[in-house]
Each structure stands twice: as structure tokens, then as C-alpha cells.
XYZ file of C-alpha atoms in Angstrom:
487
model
C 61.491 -80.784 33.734
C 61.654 -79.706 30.414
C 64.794 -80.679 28.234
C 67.267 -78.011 27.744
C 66.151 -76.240 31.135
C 68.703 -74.716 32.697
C 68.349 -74.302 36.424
C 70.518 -73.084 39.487
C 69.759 -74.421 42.646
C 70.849 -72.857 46.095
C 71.153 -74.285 49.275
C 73.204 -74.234 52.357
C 74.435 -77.540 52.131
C 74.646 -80.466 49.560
C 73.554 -84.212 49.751
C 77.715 -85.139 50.785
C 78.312 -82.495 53.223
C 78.424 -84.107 56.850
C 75.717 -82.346 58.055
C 73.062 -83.476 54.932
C 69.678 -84.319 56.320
C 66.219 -84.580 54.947
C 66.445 -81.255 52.850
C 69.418 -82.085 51.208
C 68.214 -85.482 50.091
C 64.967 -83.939 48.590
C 66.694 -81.055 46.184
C 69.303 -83.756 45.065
C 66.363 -86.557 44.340
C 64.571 -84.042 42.419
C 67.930 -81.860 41.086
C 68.903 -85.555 39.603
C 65.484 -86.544 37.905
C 65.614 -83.541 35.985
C 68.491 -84.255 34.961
C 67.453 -87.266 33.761
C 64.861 -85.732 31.562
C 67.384 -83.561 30.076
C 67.418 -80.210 32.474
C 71.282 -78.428 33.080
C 71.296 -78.305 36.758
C 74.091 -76.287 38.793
C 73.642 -76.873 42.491
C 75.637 -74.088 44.807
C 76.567 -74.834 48.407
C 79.310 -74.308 51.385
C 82.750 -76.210 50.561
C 83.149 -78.396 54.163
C 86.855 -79.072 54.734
C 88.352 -81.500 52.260
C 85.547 -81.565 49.638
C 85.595 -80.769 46.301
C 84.957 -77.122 44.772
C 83.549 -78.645 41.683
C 82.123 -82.241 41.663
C 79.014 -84.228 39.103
C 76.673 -86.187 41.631
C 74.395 -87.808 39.607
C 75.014 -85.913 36.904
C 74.211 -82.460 38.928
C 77.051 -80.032 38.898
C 78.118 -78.973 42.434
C 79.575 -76.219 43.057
C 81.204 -75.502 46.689
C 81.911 -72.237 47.911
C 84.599 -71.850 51.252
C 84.302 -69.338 54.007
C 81.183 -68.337 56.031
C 77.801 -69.337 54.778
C 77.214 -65.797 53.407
C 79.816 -66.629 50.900
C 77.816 -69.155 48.860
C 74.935 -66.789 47.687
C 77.054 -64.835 46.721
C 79.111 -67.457 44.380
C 75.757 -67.676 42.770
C 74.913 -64.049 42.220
C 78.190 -64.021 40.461
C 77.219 -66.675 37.687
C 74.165 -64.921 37.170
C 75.830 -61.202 37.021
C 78.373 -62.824 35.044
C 76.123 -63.429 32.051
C 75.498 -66.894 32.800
C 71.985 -67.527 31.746
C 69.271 -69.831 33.981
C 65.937 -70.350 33.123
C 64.832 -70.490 36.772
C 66.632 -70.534 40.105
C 65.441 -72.922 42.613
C 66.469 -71.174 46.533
C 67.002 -73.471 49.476
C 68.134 -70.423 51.791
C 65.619 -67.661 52.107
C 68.340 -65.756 50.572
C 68.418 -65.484 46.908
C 64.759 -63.951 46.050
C 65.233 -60.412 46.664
C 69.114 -60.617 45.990
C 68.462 -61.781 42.114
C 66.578 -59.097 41.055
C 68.820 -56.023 43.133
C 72.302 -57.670 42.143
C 71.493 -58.707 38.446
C 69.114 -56.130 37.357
C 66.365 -58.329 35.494
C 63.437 -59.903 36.672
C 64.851 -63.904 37.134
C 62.145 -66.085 37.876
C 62.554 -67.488 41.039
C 61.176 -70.214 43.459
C 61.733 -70.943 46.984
C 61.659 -73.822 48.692
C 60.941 -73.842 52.177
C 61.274 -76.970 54.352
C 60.825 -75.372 58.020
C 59.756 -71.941 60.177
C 61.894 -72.279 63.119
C 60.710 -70.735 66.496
C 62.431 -68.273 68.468
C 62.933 -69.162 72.207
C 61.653 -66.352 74.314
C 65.195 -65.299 75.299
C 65.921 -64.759 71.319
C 62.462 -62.630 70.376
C 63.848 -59.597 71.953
C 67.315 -59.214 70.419
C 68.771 -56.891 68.519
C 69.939 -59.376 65.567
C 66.387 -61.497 65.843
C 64.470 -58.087 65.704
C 66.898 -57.442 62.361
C 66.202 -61.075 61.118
C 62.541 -60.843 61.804
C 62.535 -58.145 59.720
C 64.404 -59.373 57.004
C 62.079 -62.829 57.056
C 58.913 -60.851 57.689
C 57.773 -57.827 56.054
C 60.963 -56.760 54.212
C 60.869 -60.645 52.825
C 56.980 -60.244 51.971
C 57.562 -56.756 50.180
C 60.370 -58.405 48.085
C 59.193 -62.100 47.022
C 55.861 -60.399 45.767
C 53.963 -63.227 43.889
C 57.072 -65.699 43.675
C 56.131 -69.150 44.299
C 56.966 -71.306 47.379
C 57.080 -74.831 47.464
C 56.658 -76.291 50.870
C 56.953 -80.701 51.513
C 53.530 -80.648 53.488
C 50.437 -78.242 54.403
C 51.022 -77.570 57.529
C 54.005 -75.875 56.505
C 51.850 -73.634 54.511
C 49.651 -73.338 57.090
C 53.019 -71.642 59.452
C 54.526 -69.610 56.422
C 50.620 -67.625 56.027
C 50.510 -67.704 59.915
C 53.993 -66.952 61.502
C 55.784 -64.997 58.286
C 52.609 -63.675 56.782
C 53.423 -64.703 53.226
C 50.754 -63.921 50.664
C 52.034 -65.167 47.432
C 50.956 -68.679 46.188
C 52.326 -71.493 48.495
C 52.282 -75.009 46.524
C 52.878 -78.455 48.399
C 55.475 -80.401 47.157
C 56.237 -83.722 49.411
C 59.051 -85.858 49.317
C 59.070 -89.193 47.772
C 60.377 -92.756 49.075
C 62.274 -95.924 47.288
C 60.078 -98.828 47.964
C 61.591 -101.337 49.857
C 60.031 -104.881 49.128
C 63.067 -106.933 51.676
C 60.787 -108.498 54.266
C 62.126 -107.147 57.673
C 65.085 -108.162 59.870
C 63.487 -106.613 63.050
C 65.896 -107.389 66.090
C 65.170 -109.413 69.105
C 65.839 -106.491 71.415
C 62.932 -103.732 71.321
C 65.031 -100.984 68.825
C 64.461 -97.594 68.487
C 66.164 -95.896 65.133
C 66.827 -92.456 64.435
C 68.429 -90.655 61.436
C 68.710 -87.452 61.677
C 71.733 -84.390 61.261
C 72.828 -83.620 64.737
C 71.979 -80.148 64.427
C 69.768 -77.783 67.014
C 66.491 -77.962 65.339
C 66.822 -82.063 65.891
C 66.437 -81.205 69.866
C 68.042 -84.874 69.974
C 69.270 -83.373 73.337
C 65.115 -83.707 74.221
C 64.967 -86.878 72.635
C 67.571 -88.936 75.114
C 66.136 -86.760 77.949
C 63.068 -88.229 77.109
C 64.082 -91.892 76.888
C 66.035 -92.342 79.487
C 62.859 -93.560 82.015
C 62.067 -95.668 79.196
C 65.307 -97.496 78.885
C 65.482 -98.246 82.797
C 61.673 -99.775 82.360
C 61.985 -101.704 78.728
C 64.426 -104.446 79.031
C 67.030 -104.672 76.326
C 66.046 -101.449 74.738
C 68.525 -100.258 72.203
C 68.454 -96.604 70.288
C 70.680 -96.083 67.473
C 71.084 -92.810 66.319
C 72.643 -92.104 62.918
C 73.464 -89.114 61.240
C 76.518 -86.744 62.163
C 77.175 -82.819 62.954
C 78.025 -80.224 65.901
C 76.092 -81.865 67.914
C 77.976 -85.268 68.505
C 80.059 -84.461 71.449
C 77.582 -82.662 73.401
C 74.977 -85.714 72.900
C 77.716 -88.110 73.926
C 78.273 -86.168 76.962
C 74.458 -85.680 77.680
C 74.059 -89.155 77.121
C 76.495 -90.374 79.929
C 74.612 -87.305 82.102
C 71.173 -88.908 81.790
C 72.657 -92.685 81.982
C 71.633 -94.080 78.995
C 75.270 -94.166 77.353
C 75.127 -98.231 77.403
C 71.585 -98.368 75.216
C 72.857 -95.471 73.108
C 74.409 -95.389 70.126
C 75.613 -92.663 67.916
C 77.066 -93.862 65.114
C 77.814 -90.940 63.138
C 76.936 -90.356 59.090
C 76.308 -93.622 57.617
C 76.316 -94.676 53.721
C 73.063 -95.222 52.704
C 72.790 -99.280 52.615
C 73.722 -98.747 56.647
C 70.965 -97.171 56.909
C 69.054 -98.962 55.410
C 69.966 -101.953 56.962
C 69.322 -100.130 60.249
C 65.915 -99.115 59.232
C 64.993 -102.692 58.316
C 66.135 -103.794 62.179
C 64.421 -101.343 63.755
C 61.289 -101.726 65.268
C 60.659 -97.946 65.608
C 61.609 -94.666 64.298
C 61.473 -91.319 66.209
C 61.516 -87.531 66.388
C 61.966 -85.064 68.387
C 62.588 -82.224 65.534
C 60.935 -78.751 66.195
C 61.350 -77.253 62.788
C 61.373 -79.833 60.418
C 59.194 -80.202 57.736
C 60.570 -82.143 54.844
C 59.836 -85.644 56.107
C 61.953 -87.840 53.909
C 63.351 -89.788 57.451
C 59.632 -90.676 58.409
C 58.006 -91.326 54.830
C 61.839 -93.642 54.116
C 61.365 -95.711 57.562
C 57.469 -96.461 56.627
C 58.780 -97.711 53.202
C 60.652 -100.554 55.929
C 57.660 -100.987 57.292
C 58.652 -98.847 60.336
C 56.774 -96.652 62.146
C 57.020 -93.106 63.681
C 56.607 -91.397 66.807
C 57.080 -87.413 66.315
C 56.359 -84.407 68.097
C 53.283 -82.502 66.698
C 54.850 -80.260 64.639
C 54.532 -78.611 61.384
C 55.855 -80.610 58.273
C 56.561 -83.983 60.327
C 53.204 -84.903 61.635
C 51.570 -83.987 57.792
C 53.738 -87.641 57.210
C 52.317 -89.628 59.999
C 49.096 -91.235 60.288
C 48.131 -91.462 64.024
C 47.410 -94.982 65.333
C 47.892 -96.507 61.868
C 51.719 -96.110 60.781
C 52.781 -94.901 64.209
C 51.672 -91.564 67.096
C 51.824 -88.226 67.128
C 52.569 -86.410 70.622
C 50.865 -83.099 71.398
C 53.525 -82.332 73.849
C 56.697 -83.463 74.941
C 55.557 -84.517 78.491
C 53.851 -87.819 77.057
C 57.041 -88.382 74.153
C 58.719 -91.425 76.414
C 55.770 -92.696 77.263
C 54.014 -92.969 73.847
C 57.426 -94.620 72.662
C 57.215 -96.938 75.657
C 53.851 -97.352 75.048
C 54.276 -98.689 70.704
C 57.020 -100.505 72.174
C 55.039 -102.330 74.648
C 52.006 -102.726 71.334
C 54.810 -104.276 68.950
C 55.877 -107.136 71.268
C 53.155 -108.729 69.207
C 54.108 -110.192 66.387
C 50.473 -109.983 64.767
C 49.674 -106.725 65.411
C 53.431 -105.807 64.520
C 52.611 -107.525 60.961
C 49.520 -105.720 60.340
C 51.765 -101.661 61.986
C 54.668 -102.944 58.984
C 51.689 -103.690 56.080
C 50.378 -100.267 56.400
C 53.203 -98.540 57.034
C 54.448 -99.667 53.469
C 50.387 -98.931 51.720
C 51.204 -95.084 52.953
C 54.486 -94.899 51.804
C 53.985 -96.393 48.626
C 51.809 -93.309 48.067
C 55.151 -91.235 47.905
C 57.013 -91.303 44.857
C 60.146 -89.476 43.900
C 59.296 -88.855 39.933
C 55.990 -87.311 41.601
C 57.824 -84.568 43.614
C 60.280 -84.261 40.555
C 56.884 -83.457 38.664
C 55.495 -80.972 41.006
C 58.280 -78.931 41.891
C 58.983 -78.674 37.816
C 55.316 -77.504 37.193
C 55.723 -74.594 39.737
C 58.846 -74.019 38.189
C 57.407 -73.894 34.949
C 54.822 -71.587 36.400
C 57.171 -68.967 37.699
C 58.448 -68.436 34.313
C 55.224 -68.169 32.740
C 54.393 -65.387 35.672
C 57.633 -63.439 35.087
C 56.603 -63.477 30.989
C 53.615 -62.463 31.476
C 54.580 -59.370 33.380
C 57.169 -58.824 30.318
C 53.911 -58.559 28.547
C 54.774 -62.406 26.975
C 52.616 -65.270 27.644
C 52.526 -67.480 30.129
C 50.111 -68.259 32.992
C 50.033 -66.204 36.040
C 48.004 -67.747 39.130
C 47.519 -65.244 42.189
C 47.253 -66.119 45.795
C 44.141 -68.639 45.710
C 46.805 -71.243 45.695
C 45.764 -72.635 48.736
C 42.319 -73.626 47.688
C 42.410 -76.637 45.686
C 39.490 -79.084 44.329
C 39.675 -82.630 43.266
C 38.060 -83.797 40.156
C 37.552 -87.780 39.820
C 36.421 -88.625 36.562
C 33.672 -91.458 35.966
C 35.318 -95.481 35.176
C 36.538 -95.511 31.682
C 36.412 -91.433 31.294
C 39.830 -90.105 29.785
C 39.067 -86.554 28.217
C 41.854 -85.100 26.551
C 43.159 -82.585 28.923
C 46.787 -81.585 26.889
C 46.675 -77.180 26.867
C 43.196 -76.765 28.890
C 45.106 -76.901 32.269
C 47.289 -74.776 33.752
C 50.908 -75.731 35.160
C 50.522 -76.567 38.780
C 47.399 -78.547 38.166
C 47.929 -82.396 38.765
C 46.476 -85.515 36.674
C 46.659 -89.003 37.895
C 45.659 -92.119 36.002
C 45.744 -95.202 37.369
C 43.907 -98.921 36.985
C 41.315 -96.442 34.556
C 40.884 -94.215 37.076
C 41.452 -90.387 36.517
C 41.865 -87.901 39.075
C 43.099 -84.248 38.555
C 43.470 -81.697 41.166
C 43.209 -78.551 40.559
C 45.189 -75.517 42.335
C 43.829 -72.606 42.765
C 40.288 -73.852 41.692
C 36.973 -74.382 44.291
C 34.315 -76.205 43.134
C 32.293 -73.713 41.127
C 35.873 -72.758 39.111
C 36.253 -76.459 38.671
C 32.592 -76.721 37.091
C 34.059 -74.262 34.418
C 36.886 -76.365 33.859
C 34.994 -79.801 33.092
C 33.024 -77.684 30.816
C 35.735 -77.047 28.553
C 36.614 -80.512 29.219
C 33.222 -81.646 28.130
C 32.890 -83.991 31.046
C 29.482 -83.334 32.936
C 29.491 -86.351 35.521
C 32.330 -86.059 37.704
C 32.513 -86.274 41.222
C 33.852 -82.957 42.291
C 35.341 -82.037 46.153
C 37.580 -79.455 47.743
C 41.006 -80.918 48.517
C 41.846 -82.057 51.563
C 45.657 -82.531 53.379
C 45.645 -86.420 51.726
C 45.003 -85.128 48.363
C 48.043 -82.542 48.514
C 49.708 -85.242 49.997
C 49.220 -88.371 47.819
C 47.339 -86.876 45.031
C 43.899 -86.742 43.832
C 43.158 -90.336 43.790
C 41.082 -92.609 46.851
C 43.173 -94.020 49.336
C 42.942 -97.639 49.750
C 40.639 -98.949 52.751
C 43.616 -99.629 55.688
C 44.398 -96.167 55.327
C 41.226 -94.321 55.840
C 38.247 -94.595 58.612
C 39.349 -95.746 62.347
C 42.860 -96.672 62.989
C 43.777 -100.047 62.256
C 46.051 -101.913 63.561
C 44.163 -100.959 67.066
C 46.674 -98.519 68.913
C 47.333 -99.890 72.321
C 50.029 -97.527 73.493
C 47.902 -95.247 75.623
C 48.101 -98.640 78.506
C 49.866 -97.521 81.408
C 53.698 -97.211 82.264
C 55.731 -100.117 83.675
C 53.577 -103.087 81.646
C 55.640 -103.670 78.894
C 55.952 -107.771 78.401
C 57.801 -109.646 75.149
C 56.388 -111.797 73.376
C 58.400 -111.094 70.288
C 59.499 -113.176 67.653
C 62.615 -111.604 67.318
């Protein structure tokens, strides 16, 4: 981010509030590296009882609004009606993009960031107040947002935002990054099964111990330690003691961070049950132990899990215990537990917060260029080809000046002499243009796939790619779990 940016960032909750999660985690990682380069970030929020209306986290100004949750937006209209001036706003709510431009009567640039399309249950499709809210999401939100740019963690959250909401404008993935973790791991004796999450709805951790309690009465010694803390605790304690796993379970409530940490580096398993979440911090964070993931297949999560190599995604909830049973039962040995931990770490090592820091800054950068240029300024405007993108890899040794010849959302990677760019917005015959005015004739030129949006526009190393490796063994059948475990 540019030094001497000044940006306001919206969102219903911030990294200290009780009920923090994934989404939380990625603004503030981000809000704080920019920060660090020398941005002015304001981050507004809802006050939770006892916290602070103003506090610096990180050096991000937090501001904390009490009352319902429709009070916040509206603390941050007020800075901007007030005169206070923001280069950009950055909108965690869904709120804030037609609101800016109504309330404060100029064009603000704005971008949205969008971490999950939650499903209505059939009961909810037909009522009054969805039919309203559908509206407001749907076609009243597409008439409004226009061109604005959304950044989304993964592609398959694109993929539901063009689908479900119909959203036209350019979509740009953004994923989360990780904090390597080089501690060798203190995996328990007892098979453990560790979950962070917010006890919130949209975790369906209610599915989750439904799900595992046949597996705890047929893996001896299983333990599941769930930490994270919100409206949900006292109905999951209940529902625990209903389905009789309240002696293997766990719920610890919000931990600091070296807890969980410490828990992630015990565990020999991480799971989720999440219907709408796409950020993916919790799964990309537990491969950084080593750990890996069993998830439902939905949108955002599964983008973050590599099935058979750094854990299993489930098609439907039916088979959920019995895939967990089923890695469980695989990472009794110690071998082929070495080999699940080895990769897990290659694939999260291809996450990197200063990476998402850079990528949500260049679409910021190219929202303001779009709102100058329709104030007849300059700046560069990109329409809704977003979602095509092309990698470039440039020959050994190649490094052609690229500084003013690309535009904002367009990535470059150089590592070990290698030089990959992807390009947004570009398919191969654009890119050709490109390289010309590059002068580079002999590159090796593709269309992006979901690991380059991912990970960037560099190869993966081999134990990531072609057939899964460490073999998956969990599809054996149920009841023939053994240990052999180190402990």
C-alpha cells in the first residue's frame, strides 16, 4: 500500500471481538501490513460489551460502534459525510457500496471484500424479509456496485458470487496468507481432532459433533478440541451431552493465539464442517503445523485443501465421520504421517501474508484509478474480463523491465531467477501483445488455472502436483482402525 494512503475499513467485527474468526484475522493481517508501509488505516466495527470505543492494534485505529449492527455503517458514513477524507474504503459487510455514494454525494472508490455466499434453507427462501434481502443482495446490489471491485480469498467463491448473486463487475482472488511454523510437531498419543472456529451458525459445529459421535465410540482414545467462542457455546455443550460425546469433547472457548498454536501443533487433524466459509485462514494456519484438513465441499474452504495430499474433501455430509475415521485410521502410521505433515507445510508455505497485503492493495489501487478515470483523470479501468487470467513464465535468466507496462492487478513473481507474471484480465492472445511491448518473444504462455490464483504464477514443486502422495488410505472400511502410533 502506498505511503500516505488513507483507507477506512468496515466490517462487522474486529480481530478482539469474541466472536473473531477467519475474516477478521485476514482484514487485520493485511489492515496492519499497510500500515507498515506507511498507509492511515481506520478500521470500524460493533463495540462488544466492555471493549474499547477507540483502541491502536497494531498500529490500526479501531473504532467501535454500540447498539445493533446497523449502527456501525453508519459510524462510518458519518466520518466520510463529515469531511473526513479516505482514499479508498475497504467493505467487509455488503453494506457500504451503495450507501457511500447516496449518503456522501461523491463517487468514493470502493472495494468489497467478500469471504462467503451463505445459503438459504428452504424454510427461509420464501419469506417476506429473505425476499427483501434477496433483493437488496441481488439485483438492487448489482445495479448499485456497477464496476466496483470484489476481492474474494479463493475462486470458487467467485465462481458462487457470478452464479448465486449474479455479480458482473470484476471479481479478483485474494487468499489469505500463513506464519510458517518450523517447531517440529508435538502430536499427542491419543488420535486428536482440532478445530478453531467462531461458534457461530454458518460453523454447523452442531453437524460436526453429530457427525463424530460414531466415530468416537469406534476410535479408542479419540479426543476433539474445539476452540473458538460465540452464541453457540451453550447449545453445543448441551448437544454434546445429547449425542454422548461430552467426555471426548472439549470446548474451550476463545484462546490467545500461542494456545492455539500449541493446540494445532498436538493435533493430528483439523476439521470443518462450515457451509459458508470461504476465507480459509483455519485450514491454510493448521497445514503450516503440518496438520491436515477434512472439510465439507464447499465454496472457499475446499479451494485450500488438496485432496489426498494435505488432507480430504467430502462431497456430502453422509461420508464426513467416516472420512475423519478413515485419516485417523491412515495416520496411526508414523511414516506415512511424516510424509501427510511434509506436504502439508510445501502447500502452506505457498501462502504468504505480505502476498495478500500486495494483492488486495493493487485492486485497491485499481479502484481509484477506475473512479479517476470516470472523473475524466487517469487511471486504469479494467472491465469484467477479470476472471480470465494467463500466466506468463519467462525463459531462465530473463528479467525484462516491466515498471509502467502493467496494469495494477497484474502479479510478478521472481524467485531462484525465475519470473512469472500473471496477468488479469488477459487470455493468451492479449498476453502475446503484452510480451511485445515487453520485448520478450520466448515465453511459455498458459491460461491460469485455480493454483495460479492461488499460489501465484510460478510451478509448484513435485509433492504437490500429479497423483496424491502420501497414498490416501482412508476410503478402508469402518471399524479397522489399529495404533501403531508413536505418540
Amino acid at each position: 500500500m502506498s505511503a500516505g494512503r488513507r483507507i477506512l475499513v468496515v466490517s462487522r467485527w474486529d480481530v478482539r471481538h469474541p466472536s473473531a474468526g477467519g475474516a477478521e484475522r485476514y482484514l487485520h493481517e493485511i489492515a496492519r501490513r499497510w500500515v507498515a508501509d506507511g498507509a492511515e488505516v481506520t478500521w470500524v466495527v460493533t463495540r462488544p460489551p466492555g471493549a474499547a470505543a477507540r483502541e491502536v492494534v497494531d498500529g490500526v485505529e479501531v473504532l467501535r460502534s454500540g447498539g445493533s449492527w446497523g449502527m456501525f455503517p453508519r459510524t462510518a458514513l458519518r466520518l466520510l459525510r463529515r469531511g473526513a477524507r479516505y482514499d479508498a474504503v475497504v467493505d467487509g459487510t455488503s453494506r457500504m457500496c451503495f450507501a457511500v455514494s447516496v449518503i456522501t454525494g461523491r463517487r468514493v472508490p470502493v472495494v468489497q471484500v467478500v469471504h462467503g455466499v451463505p445459503r438459504l434453507a428452504p424454510a427461509q427462501r420464501f419469506s417476506p424479509t429473505s425476499a427483501v434481502g434477496r433483493f437488496l443482495a441481488g439485483p438492487l446490489a448489482r445495479w448499485t456496485r456497477g464496476d466496483r471491485a470484489i476481492a474474494v480469498p479463493s475462486v470458487s467463491s467467485r465462481h458462487e458470487l457470478r452464479r448465486h448473486l449474479g455479480f458482473r463487475g470484476p471479481i479478483f482472488v485474494v487468499p489469505p496468507g500463513t506464519t510458517p511454523e518450523r517447531g517440529r510437531p508435538e502430536r499427542t498419543a491419543q488420535p486428536t481432532v482440532v478445530v478453531v472456529a467462531p461458534l457461530v451458525p454458518e460453523q454447523r459445529l452442531d453437524l460436526l459433533l453429530t457427525k463424530l459421535a460414531p466415530v468416537v465410540a469406534r476410535v479408542p482414545g479419540l479426543r476433539v478440541e474445539i476452540l473458538g467462542e460465540g452464541p453457540e457455546l451453550s447449545r453445543l455443550r448441551g448437544l454434546a451431552a445429547d449425542v454422548g460425546v461430552a467426555d471426548s469433547v472439549t470446548l474451550h472457548g476463545r484462546q490467545p493465539d500461542e494456545v492455539r498454536r500449541t493446540w494445532l501443533r498436538r493435533a493430528w487433524l483439523t476439521a470443518s464442517t462450515a457451509t459458508a466459509d470461504a476465507c480459509g485462514c483455519t485450514v491454510v494456519e493448521s497445514a503450516a503445523h503440518g496438520v491436515p484438513h477434512v472439510c465439507l465441499a464447499v465454496p472457499g474452504v475446499r479451494d485450500f485443501v488438496r485432496d489426498g495430499r494435505t488432507g480430504r474433501v467430502v462431497e456430502t455430509a453422509d461420508r464426513f465421520g467416516d472420512t475423519v475415521e478413515g485419516v485417523l485410521a491412515d495416520l496411526t502410521d508414523p511414516e506415512l504421517a511424516d510424509r501427510t505433515s511434509a506436504v502439508c507445510r510445501a502447500w502452506a508455505d505457498r501462502f504468504d501474508w505480505d502476498r495478500a497485503a500486495r494483492l488486495l492493495a493493487d485492486v485497491v489501487t485499481h479502484q481509484i484509478g477506475a473512479v479517476r478515470s470516470k472523473r475524466g483523470g487517469t487511471g486504469q479501468r479494467r472491465y469484467a474480463r477479470s476472471d480470465i487470467a494467463t500466466v506468463v513464465r519467462f525463459p531462465d535468466g530473463a528479467a525484462p523491465a516491466v515498471a509502467g507496462l502493467l496494469r495494477a492487478t497484474d502479479e510478478v513473481v521472481v524467485s531462484d531467477g525465475q519470473v512469472g507474471v500473471l496477468l488479469n484480465g488477459c487470455d493468451e492472445f492479449d498476453a502475446l501483445g503484452v510480451l511485445d511491448r515487453l520485448g520478450v518473444h520466448d515465453a511459455r504462455i498458459s491460461l491460469a488455472g485455480r493454483d495460479d490464483l492461488l499460489v501465484g504464477p510460478l510451478p509448484l514443486p513435485a509433492s504437490l502436483t500429479g497423483e496424491p502422495t502420501p497414498p490416501s488410505r482412508s476410503d478402508r472400511p469402518v471399524g479397522t482402525f489399529t495404533r501403531t502410533s508413536r505418540g
